[in-house]
Each structure stands twice: as C-alpha cells, then as structure tokens.
Coordinates of C-alpha atoms in Angstrom, one line a residue:
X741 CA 13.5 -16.7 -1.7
X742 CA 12.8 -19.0 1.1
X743 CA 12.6 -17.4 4.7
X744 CA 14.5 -19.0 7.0
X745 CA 13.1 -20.1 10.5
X746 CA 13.4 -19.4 14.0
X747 CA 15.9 -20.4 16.2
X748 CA 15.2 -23.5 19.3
X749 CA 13.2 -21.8 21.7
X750 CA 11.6 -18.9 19.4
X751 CA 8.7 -18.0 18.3
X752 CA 8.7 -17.3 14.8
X753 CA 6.4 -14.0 14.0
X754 CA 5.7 -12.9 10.3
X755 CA 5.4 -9.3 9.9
X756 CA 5.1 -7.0 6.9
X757 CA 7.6 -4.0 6.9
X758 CA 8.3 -1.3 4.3
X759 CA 11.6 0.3 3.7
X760 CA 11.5 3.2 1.7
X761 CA 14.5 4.7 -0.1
X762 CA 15.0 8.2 -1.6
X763 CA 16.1 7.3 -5.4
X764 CA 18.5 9.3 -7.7
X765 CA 17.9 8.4 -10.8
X766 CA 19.2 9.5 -14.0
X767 CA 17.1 12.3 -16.3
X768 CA 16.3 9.0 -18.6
X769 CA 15.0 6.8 -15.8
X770 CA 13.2 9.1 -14.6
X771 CA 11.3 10.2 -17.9
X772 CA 10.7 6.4 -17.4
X773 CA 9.7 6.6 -13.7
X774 CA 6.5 9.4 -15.1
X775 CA 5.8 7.5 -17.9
X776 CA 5.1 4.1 -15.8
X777 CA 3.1 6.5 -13.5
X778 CA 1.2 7.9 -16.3
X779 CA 0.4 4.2 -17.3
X780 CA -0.9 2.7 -13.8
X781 CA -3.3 6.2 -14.0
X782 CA -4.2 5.8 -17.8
X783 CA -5.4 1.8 -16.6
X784 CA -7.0 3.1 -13.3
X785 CA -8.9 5.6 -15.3
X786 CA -10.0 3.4 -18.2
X787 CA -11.3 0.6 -15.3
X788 CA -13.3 2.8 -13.9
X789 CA -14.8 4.4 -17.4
X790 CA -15.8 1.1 -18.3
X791 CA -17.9 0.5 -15.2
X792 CA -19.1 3.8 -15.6
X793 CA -20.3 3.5 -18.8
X794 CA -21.8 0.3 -17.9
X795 CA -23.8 1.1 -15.2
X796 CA -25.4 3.9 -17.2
X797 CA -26.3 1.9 -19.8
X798 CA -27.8 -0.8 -17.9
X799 CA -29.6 2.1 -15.5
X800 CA -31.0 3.5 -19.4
X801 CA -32.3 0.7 -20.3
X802 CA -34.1 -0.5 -16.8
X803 CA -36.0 3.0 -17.3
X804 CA -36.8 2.6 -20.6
X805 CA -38.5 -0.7 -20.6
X806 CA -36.2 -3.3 -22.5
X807 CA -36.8 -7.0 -20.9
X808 CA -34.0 -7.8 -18.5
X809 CA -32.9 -10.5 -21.2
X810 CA -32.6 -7.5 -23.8
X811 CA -30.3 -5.5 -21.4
X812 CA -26.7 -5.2 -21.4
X813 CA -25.1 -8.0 -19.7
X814 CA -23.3 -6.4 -16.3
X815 CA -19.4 -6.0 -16.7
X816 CA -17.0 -7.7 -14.0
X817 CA -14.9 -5.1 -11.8
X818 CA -12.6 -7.6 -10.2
X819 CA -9.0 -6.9 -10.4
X820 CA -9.3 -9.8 -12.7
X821 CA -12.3 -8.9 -14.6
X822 CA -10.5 -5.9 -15.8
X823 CA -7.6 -7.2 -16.1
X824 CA -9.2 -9.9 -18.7
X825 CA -10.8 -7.1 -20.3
X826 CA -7.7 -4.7 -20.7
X827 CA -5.6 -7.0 -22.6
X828 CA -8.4 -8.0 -25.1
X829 CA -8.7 -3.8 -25.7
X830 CA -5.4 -2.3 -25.4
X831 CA -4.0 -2.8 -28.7
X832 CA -6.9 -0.4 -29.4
X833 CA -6.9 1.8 -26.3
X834 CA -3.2 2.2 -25.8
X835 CA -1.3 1.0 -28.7
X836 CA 2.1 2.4 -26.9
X837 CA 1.1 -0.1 -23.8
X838 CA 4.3 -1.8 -24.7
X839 CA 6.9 1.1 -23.7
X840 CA 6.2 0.3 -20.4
X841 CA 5.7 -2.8 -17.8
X842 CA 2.7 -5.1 -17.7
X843 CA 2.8 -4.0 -14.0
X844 CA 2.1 -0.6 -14.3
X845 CA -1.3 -1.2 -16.1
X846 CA -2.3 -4.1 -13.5
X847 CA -1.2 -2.4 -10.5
X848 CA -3.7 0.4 -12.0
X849 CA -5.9 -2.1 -12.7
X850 CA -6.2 -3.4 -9.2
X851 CA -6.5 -0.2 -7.6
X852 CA -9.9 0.5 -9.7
X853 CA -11.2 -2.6 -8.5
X854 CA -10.3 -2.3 -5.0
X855 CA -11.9 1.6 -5.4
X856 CA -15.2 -0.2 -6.6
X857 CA -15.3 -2.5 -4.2
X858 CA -15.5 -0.1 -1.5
X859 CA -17.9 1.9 -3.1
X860 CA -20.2 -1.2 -3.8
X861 CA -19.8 -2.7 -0.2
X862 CA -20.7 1.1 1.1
X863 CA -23.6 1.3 -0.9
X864 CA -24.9 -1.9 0.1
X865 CA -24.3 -1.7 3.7
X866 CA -21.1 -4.0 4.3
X867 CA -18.8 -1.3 4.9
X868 CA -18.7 0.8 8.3
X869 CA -18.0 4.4 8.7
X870 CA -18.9 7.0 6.5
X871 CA -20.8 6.3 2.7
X872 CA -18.0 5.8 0.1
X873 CA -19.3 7.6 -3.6
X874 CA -18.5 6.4 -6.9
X875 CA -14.8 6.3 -7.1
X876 CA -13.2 9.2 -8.5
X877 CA -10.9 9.7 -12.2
X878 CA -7.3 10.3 -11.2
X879 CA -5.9 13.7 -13.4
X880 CA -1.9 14.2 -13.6
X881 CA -2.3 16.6 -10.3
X882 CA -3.1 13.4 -8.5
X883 CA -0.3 11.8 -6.5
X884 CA 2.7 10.3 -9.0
X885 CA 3.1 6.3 -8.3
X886 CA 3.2 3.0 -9.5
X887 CA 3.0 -0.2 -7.8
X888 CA 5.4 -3.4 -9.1
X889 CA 4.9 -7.0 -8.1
X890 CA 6.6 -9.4 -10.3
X891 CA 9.7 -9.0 -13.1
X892 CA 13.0 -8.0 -12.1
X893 CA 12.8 -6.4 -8.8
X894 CA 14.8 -6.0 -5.7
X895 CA 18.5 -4.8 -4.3
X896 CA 21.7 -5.8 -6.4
X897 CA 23.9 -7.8 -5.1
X898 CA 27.1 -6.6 -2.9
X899 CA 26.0 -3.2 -3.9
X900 CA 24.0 -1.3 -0.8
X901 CA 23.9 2.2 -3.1
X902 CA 21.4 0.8 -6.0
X903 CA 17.8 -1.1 -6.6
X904 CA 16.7 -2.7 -9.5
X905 CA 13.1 -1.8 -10.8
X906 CA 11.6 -3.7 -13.9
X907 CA 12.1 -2.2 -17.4
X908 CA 13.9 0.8 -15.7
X909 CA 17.0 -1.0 -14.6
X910 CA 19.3 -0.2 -12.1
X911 CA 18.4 3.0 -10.4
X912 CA 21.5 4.9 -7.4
X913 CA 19.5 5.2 -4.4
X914 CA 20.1 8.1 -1.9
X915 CA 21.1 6.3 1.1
X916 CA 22.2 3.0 2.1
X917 CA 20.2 -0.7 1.8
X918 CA 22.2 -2.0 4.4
X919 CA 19.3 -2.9 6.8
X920 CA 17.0 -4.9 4.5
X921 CA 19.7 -6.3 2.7
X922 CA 21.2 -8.2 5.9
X923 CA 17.4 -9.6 6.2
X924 CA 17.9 -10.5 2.9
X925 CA 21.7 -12.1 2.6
X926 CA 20.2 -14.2 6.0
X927 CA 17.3 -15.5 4.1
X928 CA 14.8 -14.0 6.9
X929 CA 12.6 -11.4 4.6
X930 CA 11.1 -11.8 1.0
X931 CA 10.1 -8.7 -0.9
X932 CA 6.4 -9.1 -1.8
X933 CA 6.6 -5.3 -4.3
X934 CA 7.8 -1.6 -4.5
X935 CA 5.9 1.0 -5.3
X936 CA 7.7 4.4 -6.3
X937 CA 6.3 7.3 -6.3
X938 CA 7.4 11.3 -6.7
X939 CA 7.1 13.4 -3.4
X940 CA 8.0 17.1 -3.0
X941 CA 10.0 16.9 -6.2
X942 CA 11.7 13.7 -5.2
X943 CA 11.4 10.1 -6.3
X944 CA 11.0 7.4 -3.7
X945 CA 11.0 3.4 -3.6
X946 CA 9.5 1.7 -0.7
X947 CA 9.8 -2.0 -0.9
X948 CA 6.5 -4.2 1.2
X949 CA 8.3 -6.7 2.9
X950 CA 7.7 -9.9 4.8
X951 CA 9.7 -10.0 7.8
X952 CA 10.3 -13.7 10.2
X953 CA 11.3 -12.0 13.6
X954 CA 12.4 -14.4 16.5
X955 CA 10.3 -13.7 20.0
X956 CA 12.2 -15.2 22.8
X957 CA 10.5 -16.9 25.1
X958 CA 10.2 -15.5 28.2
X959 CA 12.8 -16.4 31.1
X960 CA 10.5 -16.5 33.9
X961 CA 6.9 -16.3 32.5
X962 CA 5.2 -17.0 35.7
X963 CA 7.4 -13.9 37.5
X964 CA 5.6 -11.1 39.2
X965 CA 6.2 -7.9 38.6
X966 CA 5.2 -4.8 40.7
X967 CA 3.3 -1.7 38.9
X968 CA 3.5 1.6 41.0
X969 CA 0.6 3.7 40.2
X970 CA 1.4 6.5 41.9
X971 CA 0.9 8.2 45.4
X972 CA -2.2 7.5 46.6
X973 CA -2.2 9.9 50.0
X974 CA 0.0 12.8 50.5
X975 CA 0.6 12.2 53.7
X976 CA -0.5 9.8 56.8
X977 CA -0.5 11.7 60.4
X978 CA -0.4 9.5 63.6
X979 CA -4.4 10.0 64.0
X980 CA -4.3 7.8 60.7
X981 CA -5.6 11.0 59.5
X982 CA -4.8 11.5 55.3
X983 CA -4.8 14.6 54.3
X984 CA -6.1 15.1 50.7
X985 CA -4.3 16.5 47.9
X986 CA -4.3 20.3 48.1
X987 CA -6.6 22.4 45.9
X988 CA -7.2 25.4 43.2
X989 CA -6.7 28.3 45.1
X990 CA -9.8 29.6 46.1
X991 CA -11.4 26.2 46.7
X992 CA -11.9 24.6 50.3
X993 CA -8.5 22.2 50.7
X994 CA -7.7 20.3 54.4
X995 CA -4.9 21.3 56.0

C-alpha cells in the first residue's frame, strides 16, 4: 500500500504506531493461536541450542590442543544465518513444521539472533548499561506470542469487527478497527506486522504501523510568546523593601 503525502504547506512526519485489539477467536483458532506460539518458541529455542552447542565445542577443542584449522568451523547467528540453517534441518527437527506459518519459526528465529547479539556486543564492550549473559531458553511459562510479517495479514474490508492473521483466518475482534482503518481506506498508514500474544487469559493483536501525519506549519513562527514563571516576591512595600516568602514555623522569617 502506498502512503499517501502531505498536503501544500505540511510537513510530512513518518511515525510508527501500534494498535492493539482484544481478539475473540473461536476454540479452533485459538488451538491455532498456541500452537503458532509454541512454534516461534520451539525455533527460538533450537537457535539458541545450536550456538550453544557450538561454542562449547569450539571452547573444547581450543583447550585441548587441536590446530585452529582442525576446529569446528564457528556457526553464523544472524537472523539469516539461522534462518539458512533451520530450513536445511527442519524436516528432521520438526517434521510437523508445516501445520503452521513460515512466520512463526522466523519471527523465533530473529528473536534468537537479536538475543545473541546483545549478548555478544555486551561481552565485548559495545553495549552500555549493565552486562547482558548468554541469552536464556524460553519454557511454555514464558510469555505466549508470535510475531507475523508477510502472508495474508491485515483488517477485512468494510468489516471494522474482524482481522485477518495468516494460516488462522479471519479472527472477531473485541472492539472496533475503526481508527486504523480510516488511516488505511486514506492510503496514509501501511501495516509493517502483528504480533498476538495471550495476556491474563486473553488473546491480543497489536498491529506495528507506519503512520504519515501532516505538521502544519506554523502561522506566525517568528511570534513571541510570554512564559510566566511564577511570583518572584510576595510583596513590594514603598521602601522598595521585598519581603521574602514566609518560613517553617520555627525558623527566622521577615515580617
């Protein structure tokens, strides 16, 4: 979708914007919703094993004494990297990969590399604030979501009560898409993904979107504009005396 520009005499400003949505799906969508879940955390966790293992491998053999030509070659943990990797090993891995979207695996995917990333840029300095360890393996207590980028994704047309999510279909939303759906009819937003997720026993779908907002320019840009900051003196007596603010009580104040 193309986003539309601003109008003579605006300033066109690109901002991203979510819009979340409480989702009522249907006892089959959402054994769907879990089971995409469960995917993006099966490909997070199998990222970050393979690093893992690795590392261990290559820090085994640099203590044992094995040339450096006779070690095992590094592995790549770019969202790429792993992404190469995954589909060369999940017919083996995770032979029931195809029950749900590619998405759920490389949104997964991603996250693991984004996790190492921070970890490696800690370690090495590059990152401020506090040392980032080793990123950690997700379990099912962890928080329920899945990230979707691409594939059949968005509102439905002249319908403001349901969203469409890839392989799950049509899912009844709690409340109305009015808002980002004008945005959408005017041609001035583009959905970039949705990411659902299950809070307090509830699913959600919060779209990232990029937003064109019109600034105005301003009427009289050179106009001044007086700030009161407050009184400065209580009071000015005809000596030109100021009296200063009272005091605690109990403290010396001038009368």
């Amino acid at each position: 979708m193309t986003i539309g520009g601003a109008a003579d005499g605006d300033r066109e400003n690109r901002v991203i914007q979510a819009y979340r949505y409480a989702l009522e799906p249907t006892a089959a969508q959402e054994q769907e919703l879990r089971s995409h879940c469960g995917a993006q955390r099966f490909a997070y966790n199998w990222g970050l094993a393979r690093i893992r293992t690795n590392l261990e491998t290559r820090a085994a053999e640099a203590s044992s004494g094995p040339t450096v030509d006779q070690r095992a070659p590094a592995v790549e943990w770019s969202a790429y990297g792993l992404r190469k990797a995954w589909n060369q090993a999940k017919d083996e891995v995770a032979p029931w990969w195809t029950e749900n979207s590619k998405e759920a695996y490389g949104s997964g995917l991603a996250n693991a590399a984004t996790a190492l990333k921070n970890w490696s840029d800690s370690r090495g300095g590059k990152r401020a604030g506090r040392r980032v360890g080793f990123p950690r393996f997700k379990t099912r207590r962890a928080a329920w979501s899945c990230r979707f980028t691409t594939g059949s994704l968005g509102l439905v047309e002249a319908d403001r009560r349901h969203l469409k999510l890839p392989r799950i279909g049509v899912v009844r939303t709690g409340e109305s898409t009015r808002k980002l759906a004008r945005h959408l009819d005017r041609g001035s937003a583009r959905i970039r993904s949705v990411t659902v997720s299950l809070r307090g026993g509830r699913w959600f779908a919060a779209f990232s979107v990029e937003v064109v907002r019109a600034d105005r320019d301003l009427a009289q840009p050179f106009a001044v504009v007086g700030v009161d900051l407050g009184v400065k003196s209580l009071a000015v007596l005809s000596t030109v005396c100021m009296p200063k603010w009272p005091m605690r009580a109990g403290t010396d104040s001038t009368s």
